[in-house]
Short mmCIF file of C-alpha atoms in Angstrom, two decimals:
data_model
loop_
_atom_site.label_atom_id
_atom_site.label_comp_id
_atom_site.label_asym_id
_atom_site.label_seq_id
_atom_site.Cartn_x
_atom_site.Cartn_y
_atom_site.Cartn_z
CA MET A 48 0.75 -35.00 -26.67
CA GLN A 49 2.80 -31.84 -26.94
CA GLY A 50 2.74 -29.60 -29.99
CA THR A 51 5.83 -28.96 -32.04
CA ILE A 52 7.00 -25.50 -32.99
CA GLN A 53 9.14 -25.10 -36.06
CA LEU A 54 11.11 -21.93 -36.58
CA ILE A 55 11.83 -21.26 -40.20
CA GLN A 56 14.41 -18.75 -41.39
CA ILE A 57 15.47 -17.58 -37.93
CA SER A 58 18.87 -18.13 -36.46
CA PRO A 59 19.40 -19.19 -32.82
CA ASP A 60 21.08 -15.84 -32.09
CA GLU A 61 18.13 -13.91 -33.52
CA LEU A 62 15.68 -16.02 -31.53
CA GLN A 63 17.67 -15.42 -28.36
CA SER A 64 17.76 -11.68 -29.08
CA ARG A 65 13.97 -11.52 -29.58
CA ILE A 66 13.33 -13.45 -26.37
CA ILE A 67 15.65 -11.15 -24.40
CA ASP A 68 13.98 -8.05 -25.87
CA GLY A 69 10.54 -9.39 -24.90
CA VAL A 70 11.63 -10.17 -21.37
CA LYS A 71 13.23 -6.72 -21.00
CA ALA A 72 10.02 -5.06 -22.19
CA GLN A 73 7.99 -7.00 -19.62
CA ILE A 74 10.43 -6.13 -16.82
CA ASP A 75 10.34 -2.43 -17.74
CA SER A 76 6.55 -2.54 -17.70
CA LEU A 77 6.53 -4.14 -14.26
CA LYS A 78 9.05 -1.61 -12.93
CA SER A 79 6.90 1.32 -14.01
CA GLU A 80 3.77 -0.14 -12.35
CA PHE A 81 5.40 -1.52 -9.20
CA ARG A 82 4.32 0.14 -5.95
CA PRO A 83 5.89 -1.35 -2.82
CA LYS A 84 3.46 -1.93 0.02
CA GLN A 85 3.95 0.42 2.92
CA PRO A 86 3.63 -1.09 6.39
CA THR A 87 0.65 0.06 8.44
CA GLU A 88 1.61 2.81 10.85
CA TYR A 89 -0.14 2.67 14.21
CA LEU A 90 -0.54 5.71 16.44
CA THR A 91 -1.22 5.86 20.18
CA ARG A 92 -4.05 7.98 21.56
CA ASN A 93 -1.56 10.68 22.49
CA GLU A 94 -0.08 10.71 19.00
CA VAL A 95 -3.58 11.04 17.50
CA ARG A 96 -4.27 13.88 19.94
CA ASP A 97 -1.10 15.66 18.83
CA LEU A 98 -1.77 14.98 15.15
CA LEU A 99 -5.31 16.39 15.29
CA GLN A 100 -4.40 19.05 17.90
CA VAL A 101 -7.38 18.16 20.11
CA ASN A 102 -7.91 16.99 23.70
CA LEU A 103 -7.67 13.32 24.66
CA SER A 104 -11.40 13.43 25.51
CA THR A 105 -12.13 14.46 21.91
CA VAL A 106 -10.20 11.42 20.64
CA HIS A 107 -12.28 9.28 23.02
CA ASN A 108 -15.55 10.84 21.78
CA LEU A 109 -14.58 10.41 18.12
CA THR A 110 -13.89 6.74 18.85
CA LYS A 111 -17.21 6.24 20.66
CA ARG A 112 -19.12 7.88 17.76
CA GLY A 113 -17.36 5.63 15.27
CA THR A 114 -15.54 8.44 13.48
CA LEU A 115 -12.23 6.87 14.48
CA ARG A 116 -11.70 3.12 14.76
CA ALA A 117 -9.53 1.93 17.61
CA TYR A 118 -7.40 -1.22 17.65
CA GLY A 119 -6.03 -2.78 20.77
CA ILE A 120 -3.50 -5.26 22.02
CA GLY A 121 -2.58 -5.98 25.59
CA GLY A 122 -4.72 -3.19 27.03
CA ARG A 123 -3.20 -0.59 24.72
CA VAL A 124 -5.18 1.41 22.19
CA TYR A 125 -3.89 2.20 18.70
CA TYR A 126 -5.23 3.92 15.60
CA LYS A 127 -4.17 3.44 11.99
CA ARG A 128 -2.63 6.64 10.63
CA ASP A 129 -4.32 6.38 7.24
CA GLU A 130 -7.74 5.91 8.89
CA VAL A 131 -7.19 8.95 11.12
CA GLU A 132 -6.22 11.05 8.10
CA ALA A 133 -9.19 9.71 6.11
CA ALA A 134 -11.56 10.76 8.90
CA ILE A 135 -10.73 14.40 8.22
CA GLN A 136 -13.43 15.66 5.85
CA PRO A 137 -13.35 18.82 3.71
CA LEU A 138 -15.70 21.59 4.77
CA LYS A 139 -18.55 22.53 2.43
#
């Protein structure tokens, strides 16, 4: 059984106006909080080398130690840019 809502002393135009104002407020709130998702950027070993300005053997050693996490497909090795940048730690 559905409930019944009675609107007393409100015109259809006023009701429509209030609904539109409420929807606009919600849309504005969503617009201010909306952050589009950025696609993951993958870097090759050479691009990581150039980014960090180190030798390719250093990139290999950082991967073996677990400082950098490598991803692969079809025999190729890639690194996520945000993970490479997060691996850089501030000096104490």
